[in-house]
Amino acid sequence: RVGTRAAAAMPPHGSAKKKKKGGRDGKDRGKRSGRGARGADHSRGVGGGSSLENLIDSGNEHLAMDRVREGLADLRRACALVPDNADAWDAYGTALAEFGHPDDAVKVLKRAAQLSPDLGYEKFMYLGQLLDDGEAAATCTRRGLALIEYQAAHGDEDAAERMCGACCALAEQLMGVAEDIDDVSDECDQLLRRAAEADRRSAEPLQVLASLRVLQGRSDEALEALRQSMAIWRRDRKGGKGDDDDTAGDEIDEERFATEHEGEYDVSFEFRFECAKLLLELDESTDAAMDVLEELLEERDDVADVWHLLALANHGCCEFDRALEMLHRAESLYGIRGGGVGGPGGDGETDTDGN
């Protein structure tokens, strides 16, 4: 499953920004499938709705309606129909990254990158999350970021938000592969400054900065950055400013709150889970972490990782009976469905066949 950081740079699901997990809406898919017109003349005359462009459109529409099996089948047929068409492979690869098996997605996305190395940032951002080789993953993310920068320079009004997510994704990847954090800390700081400048209302750069400061052993600065990040996303509730009105700068655009998720905040479930983990590591009090985790349980009570982390939080404040109760709940969920955040029980990930 693609991580939340790379997702920020892609229309499908917004990074820290909240979108419906496991899919893009019809509007986003329509934008992507529109690129399928390039090269579609190779298949004119096929008829019966089997032209390349029709197959890509149909596949994306199926996926937007959670008809995963049908959507993947149409996109697979598109690749077979015109094997050298970059748009077909791109659409199929990104769909596999969201709905299919990671190994299959990597193969298809690599083919898409070979066919079109200079267009389409999405495939590179997905590869950056899916490749096991950390250095290769970072190289792909750099390429995706370069394409986003090109879009921004040529007037793409949505490129700023994508750039924020891409910079955060690259910073996290560099932090993950570095043998010595000092070797990459300057570049990570620069990337996170760029991310914050690209989207000043995003909470993500500050949370990633908190992670960086943890690795640097600067815990006080890490906690301060994390609290600043929380002030942003706890303020930006759907339909209103939330708890911290005094932290608000400019008037907040109402469209910011028009999210698909049933929850209250404009950041993803996974993002808030990572926030809770950092809080437990950094904050002397467990109160803030427990508040976040309990809010997550109100949205979904079938994610084992949340119950497990809440058990640790209760243990930390000497609520041992409650901690044991929650640990048992976590273990039962792990046993039933492997219900971790981002896993089969975490966000309803579906296999390649739509099961």
PDB file of C-alpha atoms in Angstrom, residues 82-246:
ATOM      1  CA  VAL A  82      -1.625  -0.982 -27.453  1.00  0.00           C
ATOM      2  CA  PRO A  83       1.501  -2.325 -25.721  1.00  0.00           C
ATOM      3  CA  ASP A  84       3.599   0.782 -26.354  1.00  0.00           C
ATOM      4  CA  ASN A  85       1.076   3.326 -25.056  1.00  0.00           C
ATOM      5  CA  ALA A  86       2.438   5.092 -21.984  1.00  0.00           C
ATOM      6  CA  ASP A  87      -0.960   6.307 -20.784  1.00  0.00           C
ATOM      7  CA  ALA A  88      -2.367   2.795 -20.569  1.00  0.00           C
ATOM      8  CA  TRP A  89       0.587   1.509 -18.560  1.00  0.00           C
ATOM      9  CA  ASP A  90       0.545   4.616 -16.382  1.00  0.00           C
ATOM     10  CA  ALA A  91      -3.155   4.214 -15.575  1.00  0.00           C
ATOM     11  CA  TYR A  92      -2.796   0.481 -14.919  1.00  0.00           C
ATOM     12  CA  GLY A  93       0.295   0.948 -12.766  1.00  0.00           C
ATOM     13  CA  THR A  94      -1.205   3.613 -10.544  1.00  0.00           C
ATOM     14  CA  ALA A  95      -4.373   1.532 -10.157  1.00  0.00           C
ATOM     15  CA  LEU A  96      -2.318  -1.500  -9.107  1.00  0.00           C
ATOM     16  CA  ALA A  97      -0.411   0.675  -6.641  1.00  0.00           C
ATOM     17  CA  GLU A  98      -3.688   1.617  -4.975  1.00  0.00           C
ATOM     18  CA  PHE A  99      -5.666  -1.583  -5.340  1.00  0.00           C
ATOM     19  CA  GLY A 100      -3.377  -4.413  -6.362  1.00  0.00           C
ATOM     20  CA  HIS A 101      -0.207  -6.213  -5.404  1.00  0.00           C
ATOM     21  CA  PRO A 102       2.917  -4.044  -4.906  1.00  0.00           C
ATOM     22  CA  ASP A 103       5.143  -6.310  -7.010  1.00  0.00           C
ATOM     23  CA  ASP A 104       2.726  -6.148  -9.935  1.00  0.00           C
ATOM     24  CA  ALA A 105       2.471  -2.381  -9.554  1.00  0.00           C
ATOM     25  CA  VAL A 106       6.254  -1.957  -9.639  1.00  0.00           C
ATOM     26  CA  LYS A 107       6.579  -3.946 -12.873  1.00  0.00           C
ATOM     27  CA  VAL A 108       3.861  -1.968 -14.612  1.00  0.00           C
ATOM     28  CA  LEU A 109       5.034   1.409 -13.315  1.00  0.00           C
ATOM     29  CA  LYS A 110       8.590   0.699 -14.482  1.00  0.00           C
ATOM     30  CA  ARG A 111       7.232  -0.010 -17.946  1.00  0.00           C
ATOM     31  CA  ALA A 112       5.283   3.257 -17.841  1.00  0.00           C
ATOM     32  CA  ALA A 113       8.451   5.113 -16.820  1.00  0.00           C
ATOM     33  CA  GLN A 114      10.387   3.574 -19.714  1.00  0.00           C
ATOM     34  CA  LEU A 115       7.729   4.611 -22.196  1.00  0.00           C
ATOM     35  CA  SER A 116       7.320   8.147 -20.848  1.00  0.00           C
ATOM     36  CA  PRO A 117      10.258   9.274 -18.676  1.00  0.00           C
ATOM     37  CA  ASP A 118       9.528  12.980 -19.075  1.00  0.00           C
ATOM     38  CA  LEU A 119       5.777  13.129 -18.464  1.00  0.00           C
ATOM     39  CA  GLY A 120       3.589  12.102 -15.538  1.00  0.00           C
ATOM     40  CA  TYR A 121       4.968  12.552 -12.038  1.00  0.00           C
ATOM     41  CA  GLU A 122       2.553  10.045 -10.442  1.00  0.00           C
ATOM     42  CA  LYS A 123       4.358   6.893 -11.538  1.00  0.00           C
ATOM     43  CA  PHE A 124       7.637   8.116 -10.079  1.00  0.00           C
ATOM     44  CA  MET A 125       6.034   9.053  -6.770  1.00  0.00           C
ATOM     45  CA  TYR A 126       4.429   5.612  -6.527  1.00  0.00           C
ATOM     46  CA  LEU A 127       7.718   3.887  -7.380  1.00  0.00           C
ATOM     47  CA  GLY A 128       9.365   5.970  -4.682  1.00  0.00           C
ATOM     48  CA  GLN A 129       7.037   4.365  -2.148  1.00  0.00           C
ATOM     49  CA  LEU A 130       6.983   0.830  -3.518  1.00  0.00           C
ATOM     50  CA  LEU A 131      10.623   0.069  -4.339  1.00  0.00           C
ATOM     51  CA  ASP A 132      12.529  -1.877  -1.697  1.00  0.00           C
ATOM     52  CA  ASP A 133      15.850  -0.269  -2.629  1.00  0.00           C
ATOM     53  CA  GLY A 134      15.919   2.951  -0.624  1.00  0.00           C
ATOM     54  CA  GLU A 135      18.326   4.766  -2.924  1.00  0.00           C
ATOM     55  CA  ALA A 136      16.367   3.782  -6.036  1.00  0.00           C
ATOM     56  CA  ALA A 137      13.164   4.894  -4.320  1.00  0.00           C
ATOM     57  CA  ALA A 138      14.649   8.283  -3.504  1.00  0.00           C
ATOM     58  CA  THR A 139      15.836   8.637  -7.106  1.00  0.00           C
ATOM     59  CA  CYS A 140      12.298   8.036  -8.345  1.00  0.00           C
ATOM     60  CA  THR A 141      10.871  10.550  -5.889  1.00  0.00           C
ATOM     61  CA  ARG A 142      13.435  13.123  -7.019  1.00  0.00           C
ATOM     62  CA  ARG A 143      12.314  12.556 -10.585  1.00  0.00           C
ATOM     63  CA  GLY A 144       8.679  12.981  -9.621  1.00  0.00           C
ATOM     64  CA  LEU A 145       9.525  16.179  -7.759  1.00  0.00           C
ATOM     65  CA  ALA A 146      11.377  17.517 -10.806  1.00  0.00           C
ATOM     66  CA  LEU A 147       8.302  16.939 -12.971  1.00  0.00           C
ATOM     67  CA  ILE A 148       6.093  18.681 -10.417  1.00  0.00           C
ATOM     68  CA  GLU A 149       8.500  21.629 -10.390  1.00  0.00           C
ATOM     69  CA  TYR A 150       8.221  21.758 -14.173  1.00  0.00           C
ATOM     70  CA  GLN A 151       4.437  21.845 -13.901  1.00  0.00           C
ATOM     71  CA  ALA A 152       4.620  24.644 -11.335  1.00  0.00           C
ATOM     72  CA  ALA A 153       6.920  26.662 -13.577  1.00  0.00           C
ATOM     73  CA  HIS A 154       4.423  26.316 -16.419  1.00  0.00           C
ATOM     74  CA  GLY A 155       1.406  27.576 -14.519  1.00  0.00           C
ATOM     75  CA  ASP A 156      -0.158  24.452 -12.994  1.00  0.00           C
ATOM     76  CA  GLU A 157      -2.166  25.912 -10.101  1.00  0.00           C
ATOM     77  CA  ASP A 158      -2.326  22.565  -8.284  1.00  0.00           C
ATOM     78  CA  ALA A 159       1.424  21.947  -8.364  1.00  0.00           C
ATOM     79  CA  ALA A 160       2.122  23.723  -5.062  1.00  0.00           C
ATOM     80  CA  GLU A 161       0.235  21.176  -2.963  1.00  0.00           C
ATOM     81  CA  ARG A 162       1.853  18.330  -4.881  1.00  0.00           C
ATOM     82  CA  MET A 163       5.268  19.861  -4.324  1.00  0.00           C
ATOM     83  CA  CYS A 164       4.640  19.993  -0.599  1.00  0.00           C
ATOM     84  CA  GLY A 165       3.846  16.285  -0.488  1.00  0.00           C
ATOM     85  CA  ALA A 166       6.749  15.342  -2.750  1.00  0.00           C
ATOM     86  CA  CYS A 167       9.273  17.300  -0.683  1.00  0.00           C
ATOM     87  CA  CYS A 168       8.006  15.651   2.510  1.00  0.00           C
ATOM     88  CA  ALA A 169       8.141  12.207   0.894  1.00  0.00           C
ATOM     89  CA  LEU A 170      11.715  12.725  -0.255  1.00  0.00           C
ATOM     90  CA  ALA A 171      12.806  14.031   3.135  1.00  0.00           C
ATOM     91  CA  GLU A 172      11.370  10.946   4.834  1.00  0.00           C
ATOM     92  CA  GLN A 173      13.067   8.647   2.355  1.00  0.00           C
ATOM     93  CA  LEU A 174      16.430  10.326   2.889  1.00  0.00           C
ATOM     94  CA  MET A 175      15.961  10.012   6.640  1.00  0.00           C
ATOM     95  CA  GLY A 176      15.094   6.351   6.237  1.00  0.00           C
ATOM     96  CA  VAL A 177      18.146   5.325   4.212  1.00  0.00           C
ATOM     97  CA  ALA A 178      20.792   7.517   5.846  1.00  0.00           C
ATOM     98  CA  GLU A 179      23.395   5.686   7.905  1.00  0.00           C
ATOM     99  CA  ASP A 180      24.151   8.964   9.648  1.00  0.00           C
ATOM    100  CA  ILE A 181      21.349  11.513   9.906  1.00  0.00           C
ATOM    101  CA  ASP A 182      23.893  14.325   9.787  1.00  0.00           C
ATOM    102  CA  ASP A 183      24.666  13.341   6.193  1.00  0.00           C
ATOM    103  CA  VAL A 184      21.161  14.271   5.037  1.00  0.00           C
ATOM    104  CA  SER A 185      19.902  16.702   7.680  1.00  0.00           C
ATOM    105  CA  ASP A 186      20.728  19.848   5.703  1.00  0.00           C
ATOM    106  CA  GLU A 187      18.968  18.591   2.588  1.00  0.00           C
ATOM    107  CA  CYS A 188      15.976  17.441   4.636  1.00  0.00           C
ATOM    108  CA  ASP A 189      15.715  20.831   6.312  1.00  0.00           C
ATOM    109  CA  GLN A 190      15.811  22.497   2.915  1.00  0.00           C
ATOM    110  CA  LEU A 191      13.155  20.171   1.523  1.00  0.00           C
ATOM    111  CA  LEU A 192      10.858  20.796   4.469  1.00  0.00           C
ATOM    112  CA  ARG A 193      11.271  24.555   4.144  1.00  0.00           C
ATOM    113  CA  ARG A 194      10.309  24.253   0.479  1.00  0.00           C
ATOM    114  CA  ALA A 195       7.321  22.114   1.433  1.00  0.00           C
ATOM    115  CA  ALA A 196       6.106  24.668   3.964  1.00  0.00           C
ATOM    116  CA  GLU A 197       6.531  27.506   1.464  1.00  0.00           C
ATOM    117  CA  ALA A 198       4.663  25.561  -1.216  1.00  0.00           C
ATOM    118  CA  ASP A 199       1.616  24.927   0.988  1.00  0.00           C
ATOM    119  CA  ARG A 200       1.594  27.128   4.073  1.00  0.00           C
ATOM    120  CA  ARG A 201      -1.604  25.563   5.359  1.00  0.00           C
ATOM    121  CA  SER A 202      -0.282  22.018   5.356  1.00  0.00           C
ATOM    122  CA  ALA A 203       0.449  20.368   8.694  1.00  0.00           C
ATOM    123  CA  GLU A 204       2.700  17.775   7.098  1.00  0.00           C
ATOM    124  CA  PRO A 205       6.060  19.600   6.851  1.00  0.00           C
ATOM    125  CA  LEU A 206       6.044  20.318  10.576  1.00  0.00           C
ATOM    126  CA  GLN A 207       5.256  16.709  11.498  1.00  0.00           C
ATOM    127  CA  VAL A 208       8.038  15.429   9.246  1.00  0.00           C
ATOM    128  CA  LEU A 209      10.308  18.061  10.779  1.00  0.00           C
ATOM    129  CA  ALA A 210       9.440  16.639  14.188  1.00  0.00           C
ATOM    130  CA  SER A 211      10.575  13.209  12.985  1.00  0.00           C
ATOM    131  CA  LEU A 212      13.825  14.697  11.723  1.00  0.00           C
ATOM    132  CA  ARG A 213      14.492  16.447  15.029  1.00  0.00           C
ATOM    133  CA  VAL A 214      13.865  13.163  16.864  1.00  0.00           C
ATOM    134  CA  LEU A 215      16.559  11.475  14.797  1.00  0.00           C
ATOM    135  CA  GLN A 216      18.878  14.381  15.521  1.00  0.00           C
ATOM    136  CA  GLY A 217      18.305  14.000  19.246  1.00  0.00           C
ATOM    137  CA  ARG A 218      16.640  17.414  19.506  1.00  0.00           C
ATOM    138  CA  SER A 219      13.538  16.295  21.359  1.00  0.00           C
ATOM    139  CA  ASP A 220      12.391  19.693  22.609  1.00  0.00           C
ATOM    140  CA  GLU A 221      12.411  21.105  19.077  1.00  0.00           C
ATOM    141  CA  ALA A 222      10.680  17.964  17.818  1.00  0.00           C
ATOM    142  CA  LEU A 223       7.835  18.356  20.297  1.00  0.00           C
ATOM    143  CA  GLU A 224       7.457  22.040  19.467  1.00  0.00           C
ATOM    144  CA  ALA A 225       7.252  21.293  15.729  1.00  0.00           C
ATOM    145  CA  LEU A 226       4.720  18.532  16.387  1.00  0.00           C
ATOM    146  CA  ARG A 227       2.551  20.842  18.480  1.00  0.00           C
ATOM    147  CA  GLN A 228       2.639  23.454  15.728  1.00  0.00           C
ATOM    148  CA  SER A 229       1.576  20.804  13.227  1.00  0.00           C
ATOM    149  CA  MET A 230      -1.273  19.722  15.484  1.00  0.00           C
ATOM    150  CA  ALA A 231      -2.401  23.313  15.885  1.00  0.00           C
ATOM    151  CA  ILE A 232      -2.885  23.446  12.121  1.00  0.00           C
ATOM    152  CA  TRP A 233      -4.802  20.225  11.593  1.00  0.00           C
ATOM    153  CA  ARG A 234      -6.849  20.478  14.773  1.00  0.00           C
ATOM    154  CA  ARG A 235      -7.802  24.001  13.755  1.00  0.00           C
ATOM    155  CA  ASP A 236      -8.748  22.982  10.227  1.00  0.00           C
ATOM    156  CA  ARG A 237     -11.813  20.938  11.012  1.00  0.00           C
ATOM    157  CA  LYS A 238     -14.342  20.178   8.350  1.00  0.00           C
ATOM    158  CA  GLY A 239     -16.816  23.011   8.372  1.00  0.00           C
ATOM    159  CA  GLY A 240     -15.018  25.290  10.837  1.00  0.00           C
ATOM    160  CA  LYS A 241     -11.789  26.408  12.470  1.00  0.00           C
ATOM    161  CA  GLY A 242     -11.925  24.110  15.473  1.00  0.00           C
ATOM    162  CA  ASP A 243     -10.113  24.476  18.774  1.00  0.00           C
ATOM    163  CA  ASP A 244      -7.354  26.958  18.060  1.00  0.00           C
ATOM    164  CA  ASP A 245      -8.980  29.928  16.380  1.00  0.00           C
ATOM    165  CA  ASP A 246      -6.222  32.212  17.653  1.00  0.00           C
TER     166      ASP A 246
END
